[in-house]
mmCIF file of C-alpha atoms in Angstrom:
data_model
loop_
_atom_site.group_PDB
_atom_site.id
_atom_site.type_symbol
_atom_site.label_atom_id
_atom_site.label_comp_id
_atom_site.label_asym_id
_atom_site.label_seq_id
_atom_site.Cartn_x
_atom_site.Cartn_y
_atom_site.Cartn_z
ATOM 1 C CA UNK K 1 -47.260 39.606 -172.210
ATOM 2 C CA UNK K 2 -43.331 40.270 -171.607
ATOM 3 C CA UNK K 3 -42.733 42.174 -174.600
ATOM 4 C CA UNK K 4 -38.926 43.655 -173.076
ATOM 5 C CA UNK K 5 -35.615 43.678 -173.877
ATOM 6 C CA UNK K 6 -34.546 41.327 -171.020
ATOM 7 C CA UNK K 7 -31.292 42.690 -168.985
ATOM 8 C CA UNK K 8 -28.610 39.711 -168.310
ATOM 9 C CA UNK K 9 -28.043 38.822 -164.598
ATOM 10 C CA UNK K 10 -25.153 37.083 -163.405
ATOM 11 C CA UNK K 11 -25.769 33.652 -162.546
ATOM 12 C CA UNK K 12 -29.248 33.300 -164.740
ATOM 13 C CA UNK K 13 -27.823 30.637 -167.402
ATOM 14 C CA UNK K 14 -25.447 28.257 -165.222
ATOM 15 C CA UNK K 15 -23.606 26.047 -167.220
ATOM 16 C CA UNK K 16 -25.264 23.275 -165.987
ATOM 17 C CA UNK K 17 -28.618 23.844 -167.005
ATOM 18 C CA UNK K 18 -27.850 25.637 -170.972
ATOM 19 C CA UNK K 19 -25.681 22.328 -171.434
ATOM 20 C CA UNK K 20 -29.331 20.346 -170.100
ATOM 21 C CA UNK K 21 -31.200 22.308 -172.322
ATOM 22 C CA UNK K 22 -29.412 22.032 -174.945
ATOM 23 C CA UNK K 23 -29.440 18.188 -174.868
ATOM 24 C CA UNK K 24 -32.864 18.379 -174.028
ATOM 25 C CA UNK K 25 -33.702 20.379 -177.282
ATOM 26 C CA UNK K 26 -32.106 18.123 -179.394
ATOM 27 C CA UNK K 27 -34.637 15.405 -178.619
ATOM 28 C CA UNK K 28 -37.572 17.984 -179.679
ATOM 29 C CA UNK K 29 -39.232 18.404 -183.279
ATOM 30 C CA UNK K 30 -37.626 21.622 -183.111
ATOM 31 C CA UNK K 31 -38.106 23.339 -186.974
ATOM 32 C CA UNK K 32 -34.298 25.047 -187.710
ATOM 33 C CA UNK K 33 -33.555 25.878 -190.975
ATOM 34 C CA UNK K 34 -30.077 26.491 -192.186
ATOM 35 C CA UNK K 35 -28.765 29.936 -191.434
ATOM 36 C CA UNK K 36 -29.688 32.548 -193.656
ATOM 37 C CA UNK K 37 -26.513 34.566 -195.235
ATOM 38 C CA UNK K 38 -26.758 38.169 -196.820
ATOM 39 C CA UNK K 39 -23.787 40.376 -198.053
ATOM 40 C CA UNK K 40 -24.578 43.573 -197.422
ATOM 41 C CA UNK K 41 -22.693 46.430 -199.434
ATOM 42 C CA UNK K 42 -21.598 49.530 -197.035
ATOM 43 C CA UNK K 43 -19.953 52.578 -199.321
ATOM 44 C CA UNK K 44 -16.667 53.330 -198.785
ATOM 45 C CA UNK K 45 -16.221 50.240 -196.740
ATOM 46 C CA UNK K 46 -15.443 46.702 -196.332
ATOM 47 C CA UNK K 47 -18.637 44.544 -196.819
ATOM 48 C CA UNK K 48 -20.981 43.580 -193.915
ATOM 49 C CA UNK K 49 -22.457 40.211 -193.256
ATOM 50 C CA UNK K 50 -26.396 39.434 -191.727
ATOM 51 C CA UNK K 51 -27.042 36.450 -190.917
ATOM 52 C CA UNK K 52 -30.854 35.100 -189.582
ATOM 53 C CA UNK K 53 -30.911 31.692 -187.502
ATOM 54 C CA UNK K 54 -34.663 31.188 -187.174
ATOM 55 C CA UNK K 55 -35.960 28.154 -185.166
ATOM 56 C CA UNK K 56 -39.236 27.399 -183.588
ATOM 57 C CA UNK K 57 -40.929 24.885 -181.269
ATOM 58 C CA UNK K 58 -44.649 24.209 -182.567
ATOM 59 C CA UNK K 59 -47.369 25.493 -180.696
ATOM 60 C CA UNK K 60 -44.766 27.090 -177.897
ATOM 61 C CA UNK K 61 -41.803 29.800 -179.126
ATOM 62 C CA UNK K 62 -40.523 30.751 -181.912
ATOM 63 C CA UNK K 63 -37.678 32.595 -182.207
ATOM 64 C CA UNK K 64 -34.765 34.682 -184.326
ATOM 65 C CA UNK K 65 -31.547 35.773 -183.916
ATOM 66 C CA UNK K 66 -30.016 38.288 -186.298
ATOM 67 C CA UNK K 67 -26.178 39.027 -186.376
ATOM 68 C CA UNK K 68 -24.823 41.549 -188.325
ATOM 69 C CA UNK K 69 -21.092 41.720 -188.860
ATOM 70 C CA UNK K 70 -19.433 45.218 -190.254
ATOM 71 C CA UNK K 71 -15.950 44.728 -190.486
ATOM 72 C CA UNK K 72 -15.215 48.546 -190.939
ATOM 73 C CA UNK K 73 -16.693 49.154 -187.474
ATOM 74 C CA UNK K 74 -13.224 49.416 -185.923
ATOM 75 C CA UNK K 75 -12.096 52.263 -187.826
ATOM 76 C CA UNK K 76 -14.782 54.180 -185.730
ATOM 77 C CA UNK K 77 -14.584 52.533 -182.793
ATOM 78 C CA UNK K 78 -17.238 50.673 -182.774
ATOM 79 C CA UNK K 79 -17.694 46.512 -182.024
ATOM 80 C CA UNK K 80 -17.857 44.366 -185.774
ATOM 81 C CA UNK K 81 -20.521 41.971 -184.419
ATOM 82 C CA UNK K 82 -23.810 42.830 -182.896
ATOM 83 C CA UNK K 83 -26.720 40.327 -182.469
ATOM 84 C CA UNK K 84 -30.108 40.666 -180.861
ATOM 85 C CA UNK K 85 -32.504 37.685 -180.058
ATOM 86 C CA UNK K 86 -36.731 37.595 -180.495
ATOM 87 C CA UNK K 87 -38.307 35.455 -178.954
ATOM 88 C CA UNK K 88 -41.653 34.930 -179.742
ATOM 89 C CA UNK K 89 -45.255 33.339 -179.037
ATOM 90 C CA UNK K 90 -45.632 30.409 -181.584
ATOM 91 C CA UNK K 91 -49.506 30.248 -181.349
ATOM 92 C CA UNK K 92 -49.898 33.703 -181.994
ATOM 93 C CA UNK K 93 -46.466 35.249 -183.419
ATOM 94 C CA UNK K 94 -46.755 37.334 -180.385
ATOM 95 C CA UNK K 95 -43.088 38.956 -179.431
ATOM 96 C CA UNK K 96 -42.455 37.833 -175.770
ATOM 97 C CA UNK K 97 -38.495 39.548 -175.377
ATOM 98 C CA UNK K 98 -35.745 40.720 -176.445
ATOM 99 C CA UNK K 99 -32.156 39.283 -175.500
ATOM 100 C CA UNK K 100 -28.614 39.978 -176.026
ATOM 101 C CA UNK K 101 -27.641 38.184 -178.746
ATOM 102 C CA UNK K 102 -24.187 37.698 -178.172
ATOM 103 C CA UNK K 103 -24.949 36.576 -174.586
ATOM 104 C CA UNK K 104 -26.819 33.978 -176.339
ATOM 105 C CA UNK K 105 -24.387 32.884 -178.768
ATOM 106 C CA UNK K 106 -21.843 33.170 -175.752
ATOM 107 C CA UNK K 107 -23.352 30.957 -173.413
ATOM 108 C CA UNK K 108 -24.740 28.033 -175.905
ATOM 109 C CA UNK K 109 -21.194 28.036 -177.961
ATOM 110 C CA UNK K 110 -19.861 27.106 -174.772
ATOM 111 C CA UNK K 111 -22.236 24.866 -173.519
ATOM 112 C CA UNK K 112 -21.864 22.901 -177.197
ATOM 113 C CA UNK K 113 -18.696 22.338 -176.578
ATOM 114 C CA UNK K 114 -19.342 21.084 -172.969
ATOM 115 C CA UNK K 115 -22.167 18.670 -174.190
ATOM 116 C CA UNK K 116 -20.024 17.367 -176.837
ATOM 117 C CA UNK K 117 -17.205 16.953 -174.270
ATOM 118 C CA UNK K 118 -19.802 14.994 -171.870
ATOM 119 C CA UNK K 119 -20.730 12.562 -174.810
ATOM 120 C CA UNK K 120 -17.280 11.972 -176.566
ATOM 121 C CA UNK K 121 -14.203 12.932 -173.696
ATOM 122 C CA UNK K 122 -13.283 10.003 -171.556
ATOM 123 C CA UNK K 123 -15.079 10.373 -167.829
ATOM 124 C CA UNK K 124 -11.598 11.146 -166.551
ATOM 125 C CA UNK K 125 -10.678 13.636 -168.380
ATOM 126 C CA UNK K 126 -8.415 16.279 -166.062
ATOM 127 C CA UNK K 127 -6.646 18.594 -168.325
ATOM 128 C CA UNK K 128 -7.250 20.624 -170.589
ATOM 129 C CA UNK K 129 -5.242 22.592 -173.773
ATOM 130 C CA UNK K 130 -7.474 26.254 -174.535
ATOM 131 C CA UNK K 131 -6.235 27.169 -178.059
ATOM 132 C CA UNK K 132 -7.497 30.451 -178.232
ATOM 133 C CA UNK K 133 -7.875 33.121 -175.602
ATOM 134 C CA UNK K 134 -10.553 35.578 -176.616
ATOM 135 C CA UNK K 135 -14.558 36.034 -175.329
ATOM 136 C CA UNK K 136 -15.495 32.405 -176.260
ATOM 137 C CA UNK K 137 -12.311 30.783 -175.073
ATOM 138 C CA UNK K 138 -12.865 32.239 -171.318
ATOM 139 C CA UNK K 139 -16.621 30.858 -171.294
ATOM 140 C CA UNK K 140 -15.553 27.252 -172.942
ATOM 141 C CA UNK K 141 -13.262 26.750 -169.939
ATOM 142 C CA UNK K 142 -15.827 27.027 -167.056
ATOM 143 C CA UNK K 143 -18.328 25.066 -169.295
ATOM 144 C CA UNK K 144 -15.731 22.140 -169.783
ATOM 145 C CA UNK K 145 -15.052 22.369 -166.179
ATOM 146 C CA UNK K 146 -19.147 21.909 -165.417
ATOM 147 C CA UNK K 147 -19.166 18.104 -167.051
ATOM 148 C CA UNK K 148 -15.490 16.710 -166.581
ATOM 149 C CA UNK K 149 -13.030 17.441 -163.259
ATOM 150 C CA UNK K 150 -10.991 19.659 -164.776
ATOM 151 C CA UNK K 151 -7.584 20.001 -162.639
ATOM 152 C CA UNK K 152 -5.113 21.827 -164.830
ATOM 153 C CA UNK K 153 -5.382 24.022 -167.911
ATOM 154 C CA UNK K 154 -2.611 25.292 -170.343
ATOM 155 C CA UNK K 155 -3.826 28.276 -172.804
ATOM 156 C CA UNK K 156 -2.177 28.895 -175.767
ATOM 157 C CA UNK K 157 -2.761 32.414 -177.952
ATOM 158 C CA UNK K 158 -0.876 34.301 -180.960
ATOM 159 C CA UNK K 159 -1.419 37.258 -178.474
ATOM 160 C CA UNK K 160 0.678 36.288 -175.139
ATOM 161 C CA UNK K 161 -1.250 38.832 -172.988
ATOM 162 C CA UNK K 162 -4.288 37.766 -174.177
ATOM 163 C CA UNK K 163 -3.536 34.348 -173.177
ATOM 164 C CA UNK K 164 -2.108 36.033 -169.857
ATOM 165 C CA UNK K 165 -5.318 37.565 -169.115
ATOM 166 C CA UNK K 166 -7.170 34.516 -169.281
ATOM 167 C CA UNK K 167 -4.544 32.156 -167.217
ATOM 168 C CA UNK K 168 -5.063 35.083 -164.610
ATOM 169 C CA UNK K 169 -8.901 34.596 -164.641
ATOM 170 C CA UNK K 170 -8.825 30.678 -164.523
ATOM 171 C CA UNK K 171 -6.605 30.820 -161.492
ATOM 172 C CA UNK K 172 -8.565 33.845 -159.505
ATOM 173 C CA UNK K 173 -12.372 32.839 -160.177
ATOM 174 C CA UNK K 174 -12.332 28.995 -161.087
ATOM 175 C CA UNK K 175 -9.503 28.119 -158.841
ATOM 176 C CA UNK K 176 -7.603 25.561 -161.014
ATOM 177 C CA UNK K 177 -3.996 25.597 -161.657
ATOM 178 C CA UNK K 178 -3.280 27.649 -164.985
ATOM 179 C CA UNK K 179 -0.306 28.602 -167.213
ATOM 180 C CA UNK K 180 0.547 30.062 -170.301
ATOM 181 C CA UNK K 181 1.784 27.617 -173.540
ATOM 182 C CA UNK K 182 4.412 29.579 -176.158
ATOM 183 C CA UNK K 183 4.134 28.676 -179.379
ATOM 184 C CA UNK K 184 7.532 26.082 -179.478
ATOM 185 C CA UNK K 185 5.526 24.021 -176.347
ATOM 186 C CA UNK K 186 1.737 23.586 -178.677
ATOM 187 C CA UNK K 187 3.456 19.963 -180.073
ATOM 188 C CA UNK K 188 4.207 18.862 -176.394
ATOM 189 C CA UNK K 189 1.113 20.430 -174.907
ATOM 190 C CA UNK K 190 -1.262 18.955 -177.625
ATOM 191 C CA UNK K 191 0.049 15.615 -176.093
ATOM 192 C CA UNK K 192 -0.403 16.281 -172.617
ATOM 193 C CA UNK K 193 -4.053 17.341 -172.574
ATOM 194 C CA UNK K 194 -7.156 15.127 -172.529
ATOM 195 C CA UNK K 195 -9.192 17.761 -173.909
ATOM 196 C CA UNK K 196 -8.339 20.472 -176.333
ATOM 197 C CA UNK K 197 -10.298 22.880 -177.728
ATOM 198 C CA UNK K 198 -9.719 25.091 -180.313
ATOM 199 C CA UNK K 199 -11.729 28.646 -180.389
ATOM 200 C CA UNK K 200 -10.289 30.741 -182.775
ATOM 201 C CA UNK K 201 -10.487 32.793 -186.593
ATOM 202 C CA UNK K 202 -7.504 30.683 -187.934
ATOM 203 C CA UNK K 203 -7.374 29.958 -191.787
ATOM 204 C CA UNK K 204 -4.442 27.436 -191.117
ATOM 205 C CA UNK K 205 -4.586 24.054 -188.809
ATOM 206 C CA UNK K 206 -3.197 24.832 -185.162
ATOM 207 C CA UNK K 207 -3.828 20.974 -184.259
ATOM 208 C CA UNK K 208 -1.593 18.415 -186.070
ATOM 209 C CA UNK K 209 -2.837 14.815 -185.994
ATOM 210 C CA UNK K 210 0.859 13.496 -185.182
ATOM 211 C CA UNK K 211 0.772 15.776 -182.182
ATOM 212 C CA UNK K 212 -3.043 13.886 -180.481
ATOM 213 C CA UNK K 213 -2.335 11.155 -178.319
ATOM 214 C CA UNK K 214 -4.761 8.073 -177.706
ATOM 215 C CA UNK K 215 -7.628 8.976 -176.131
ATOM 216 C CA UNK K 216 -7.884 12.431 -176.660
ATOM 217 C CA UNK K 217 -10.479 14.269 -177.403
ATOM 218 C CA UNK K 218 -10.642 17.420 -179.566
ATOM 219 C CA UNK K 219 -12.974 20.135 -179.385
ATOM 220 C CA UNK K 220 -12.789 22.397 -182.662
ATOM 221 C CA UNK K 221 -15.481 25.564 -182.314
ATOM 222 C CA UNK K 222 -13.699 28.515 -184.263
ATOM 223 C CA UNK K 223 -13.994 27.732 -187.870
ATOM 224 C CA UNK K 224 -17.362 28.572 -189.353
ATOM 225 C CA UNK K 225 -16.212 29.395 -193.059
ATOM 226 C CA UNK K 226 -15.128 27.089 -195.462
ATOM 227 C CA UNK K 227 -11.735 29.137 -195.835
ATOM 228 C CA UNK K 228 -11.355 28.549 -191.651
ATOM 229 C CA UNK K 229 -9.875 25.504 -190.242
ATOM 230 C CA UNK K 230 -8.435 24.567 -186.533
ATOM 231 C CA UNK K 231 -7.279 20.907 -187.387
ATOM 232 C CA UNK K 232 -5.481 19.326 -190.541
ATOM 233 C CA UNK K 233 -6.907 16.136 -192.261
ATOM 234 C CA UNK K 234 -4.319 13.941 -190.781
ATOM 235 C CA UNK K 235 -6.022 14.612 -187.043
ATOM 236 C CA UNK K 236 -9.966 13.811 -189.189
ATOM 237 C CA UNK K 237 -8.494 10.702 -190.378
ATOM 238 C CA UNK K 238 -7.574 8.810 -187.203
ATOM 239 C CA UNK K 239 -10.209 10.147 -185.159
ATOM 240 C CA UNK K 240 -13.850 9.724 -184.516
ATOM 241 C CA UNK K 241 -15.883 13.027 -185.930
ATOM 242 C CA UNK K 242 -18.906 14.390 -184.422
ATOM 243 C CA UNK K 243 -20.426 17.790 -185.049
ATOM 244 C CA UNK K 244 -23.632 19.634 -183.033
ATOM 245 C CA UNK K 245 -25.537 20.038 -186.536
ATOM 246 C CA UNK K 246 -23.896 17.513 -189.497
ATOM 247 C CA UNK K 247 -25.866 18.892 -192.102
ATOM 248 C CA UNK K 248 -24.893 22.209 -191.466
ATOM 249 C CA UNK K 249 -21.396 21.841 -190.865
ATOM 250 C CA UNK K 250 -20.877 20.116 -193.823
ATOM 251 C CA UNK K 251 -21.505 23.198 -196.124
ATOM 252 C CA UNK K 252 -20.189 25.571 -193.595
ATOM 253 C CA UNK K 253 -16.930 24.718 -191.770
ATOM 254 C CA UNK K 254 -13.039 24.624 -193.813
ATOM 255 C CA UNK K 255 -12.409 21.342 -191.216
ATOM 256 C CA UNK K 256 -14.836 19.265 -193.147
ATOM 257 C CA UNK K 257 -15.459 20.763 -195.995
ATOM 258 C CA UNK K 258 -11.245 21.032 -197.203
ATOM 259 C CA UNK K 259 -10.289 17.169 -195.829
ATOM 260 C CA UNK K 260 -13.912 15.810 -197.927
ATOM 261 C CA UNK K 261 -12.690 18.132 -201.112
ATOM 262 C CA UNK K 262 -9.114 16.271 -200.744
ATOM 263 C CA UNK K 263 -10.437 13.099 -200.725
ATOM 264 C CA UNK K 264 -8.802 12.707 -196.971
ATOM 265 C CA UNK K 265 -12.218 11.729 -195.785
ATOM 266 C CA UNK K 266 -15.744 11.263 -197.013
ATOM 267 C CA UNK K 267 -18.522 12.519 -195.329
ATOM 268 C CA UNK K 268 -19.810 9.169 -193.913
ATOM 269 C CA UNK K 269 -16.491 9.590 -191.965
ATOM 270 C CA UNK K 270 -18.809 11.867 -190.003
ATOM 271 C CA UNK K 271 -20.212 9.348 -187.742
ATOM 272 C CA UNK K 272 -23.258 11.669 -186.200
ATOM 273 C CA UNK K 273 -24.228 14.704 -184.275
ATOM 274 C CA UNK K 274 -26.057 16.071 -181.704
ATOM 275 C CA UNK K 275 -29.213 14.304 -183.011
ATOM 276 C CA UNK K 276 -28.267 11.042 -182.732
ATOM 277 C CA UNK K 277 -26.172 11.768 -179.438
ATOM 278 C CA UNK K 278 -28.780 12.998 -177.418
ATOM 279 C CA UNK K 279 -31.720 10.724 -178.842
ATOM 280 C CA UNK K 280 -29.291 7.823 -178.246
ATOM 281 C CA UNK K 281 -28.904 6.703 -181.478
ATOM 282 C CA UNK K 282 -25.026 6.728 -180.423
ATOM 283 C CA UNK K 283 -23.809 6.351 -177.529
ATOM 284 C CA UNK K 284 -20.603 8.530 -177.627
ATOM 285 C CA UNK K 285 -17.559 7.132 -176.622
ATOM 286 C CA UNK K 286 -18.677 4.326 -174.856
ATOM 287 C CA UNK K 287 -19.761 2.916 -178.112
ATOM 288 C CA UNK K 288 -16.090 3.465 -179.434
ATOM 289 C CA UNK K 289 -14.679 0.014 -180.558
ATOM 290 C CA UNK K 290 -11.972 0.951 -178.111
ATOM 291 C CA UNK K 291 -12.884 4.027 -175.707
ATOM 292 C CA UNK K 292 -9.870 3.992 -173.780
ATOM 293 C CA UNK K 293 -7.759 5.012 -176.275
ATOM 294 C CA UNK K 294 -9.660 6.469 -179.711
ATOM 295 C CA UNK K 295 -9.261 10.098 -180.409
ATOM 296 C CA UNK K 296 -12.557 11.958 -180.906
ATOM 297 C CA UNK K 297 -12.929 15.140 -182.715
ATOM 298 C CA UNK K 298 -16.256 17.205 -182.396
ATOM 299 C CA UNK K 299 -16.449 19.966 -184.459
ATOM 300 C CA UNK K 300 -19.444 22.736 -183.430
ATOM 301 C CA UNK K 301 -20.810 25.169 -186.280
ATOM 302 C CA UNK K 302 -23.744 26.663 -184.004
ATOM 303 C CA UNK K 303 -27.663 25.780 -184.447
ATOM 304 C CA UNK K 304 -30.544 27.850 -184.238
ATOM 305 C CA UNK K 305 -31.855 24.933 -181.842
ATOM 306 C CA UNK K 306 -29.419 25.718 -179.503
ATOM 307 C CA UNK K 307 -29.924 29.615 -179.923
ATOM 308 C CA UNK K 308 -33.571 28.768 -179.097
ATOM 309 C CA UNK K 309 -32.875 26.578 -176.257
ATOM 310 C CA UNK K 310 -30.777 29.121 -174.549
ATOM 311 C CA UNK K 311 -33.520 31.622 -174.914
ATOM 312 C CA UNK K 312 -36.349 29.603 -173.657
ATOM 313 C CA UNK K 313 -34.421 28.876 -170.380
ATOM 314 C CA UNK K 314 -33.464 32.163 -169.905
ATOM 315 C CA UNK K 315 -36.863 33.375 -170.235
ATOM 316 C CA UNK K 316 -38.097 31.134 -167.610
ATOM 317 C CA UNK K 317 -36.485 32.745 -165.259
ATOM 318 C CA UNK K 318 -37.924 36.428 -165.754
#
């Protein structure tokens, strides 16, 4: 029995094969309830967060990944977020390892918004707008590049180093022409891109629907709290709105939940999610009544299935 916290190696979740798995998983009676939320109260300090995404696979794994968020955990130098993985045998309840959870969330987050791209983006999709220049944002950009050919990429941050940093990266590791976007240029660079994604804490919309041009697709994978939001109702309006987990996002994420509550949308505007995607019960954007030129959104609130899914791949290879 591998009963062991399991040490990441470089190179053991390709992008490639999470963004397989992931698809793959989606077409399984995989059992994932909705996230479990707890407020914790810490004295003297701001209050913490732990959340439990359980999921399990009958008669295979089962797993559980806990997060715990302390926002006071700066003040003493110490990360906010940390997040451990079980996975377990789901014959016997058995514990098999132990993983990183935030290498977990990391990777799948990433590969999400990679699958959704391969579904909903238009096949020749070359460039790409990064809104958002932090952990997630650096791992979105090599997952994007692993389904569509990506040739340029503009990043855009509130932090202009941060967004240096990451330009830097693109260019040295991935090879692909990179620059930095100010603030003034997001209009004009919204417009450019074929792909944007969005991967930030913002409470206010960053993309504009008068900014999207036809045939763009929009990636949105930052809000997670109905007081967060990445695009305004204008942009869920004209396009065509997908999410990884539709149930879930609809009590979860400000970019449904705020246009719905204005009456901007409804949520049949929602047309699917990774369910019907990856059992084909729609097609993507070749199903669009006009796929050269309809704007797609797809917004990602995380799933245990894909938390799960990353976890059983990784484990096949220790």
């Amino acid at each position: 029995m591998k009963n062991i916290f399991v040490q990441y190696k470089e190179g053991c979740l390709p992008y490639g094969k999470v963004i397989s798995a992931l698809d793959d998983a989606f077409k399984l009676d995989i059992h994932c309830p909705i996230r479990h939320h707890h407020h914790l109260s810490v004295p003297g300090k701001k209050d913490a967060t732990l959340l439990l995404m359980p999921a399990w696979l009958e008669g295979q794994y089962l797993g559980v990944k806990q997060v715990s968020v302390f926002p006071s955990n700066s003040e003493v130098g110490l990360p906010g977020l940390n997040s451990i993985y079980i996975l377990s045998c789901a014959k016997t309840g058995q514990p098999l390892a132990q993983f990183d959870g935030n290498i977990i969330t990391a990777r799948r987050t990433a590969s999400a918004a990679a699958l959704g791209a391969r579904y909903l983006s238009r096949p020749d999709s070359k460039s790409l707008l990064m809104i958002g220049a932090g952990k997630v944002a650096s791992q979105v950009v090599e997952a994007m590049s692993a389904v569509r050919d990506i040739e340029e990429i503009k990043v855009y941050d509130i932090y202009e180093a941060s967004a240096a940093r990451l330009v830097e990266k693109i260019q040295t590791e991935m090879n692909i022409k990179a620059s930095v976007v100010s603030k003034d240029d997001l209009p004009s660079t919204v417009a450019w891109a074929d792909i944007v994604s969005c991967a930030t804490l913002s409470e206010e919309p960053l993309v504009l629907g008068e900014w999207v041009t036809p045939g763009t697709h929009v990636d949105l994978i930052g809000s997670f709290t109905p007081n967060m939001r990445e695009a305004d109702d204008a942009l869920m309006q004209k396009a065509q709105v997908f999410s990884d987990f539709k149930e879930a996002a609809l009590t979860e994420t400000g970019d449904f939940i705020s246009p719905i509550k204005s009456g901007a949308i409804t949520e049949d505007h929602i047309i699917g999610d990774f369910f019907s995607l990856s059992r084909g019960h729609h097609a993507g954007r070749q199903q669009f009544n006009d796929p050269e030129n309809d704007i797609s959104v797809f917004k990602a609130v995380g799933s245990s299935i894909e938390d799960l899914a990353t976890a059983m791949l990784w484990f096949d290879t220790i």
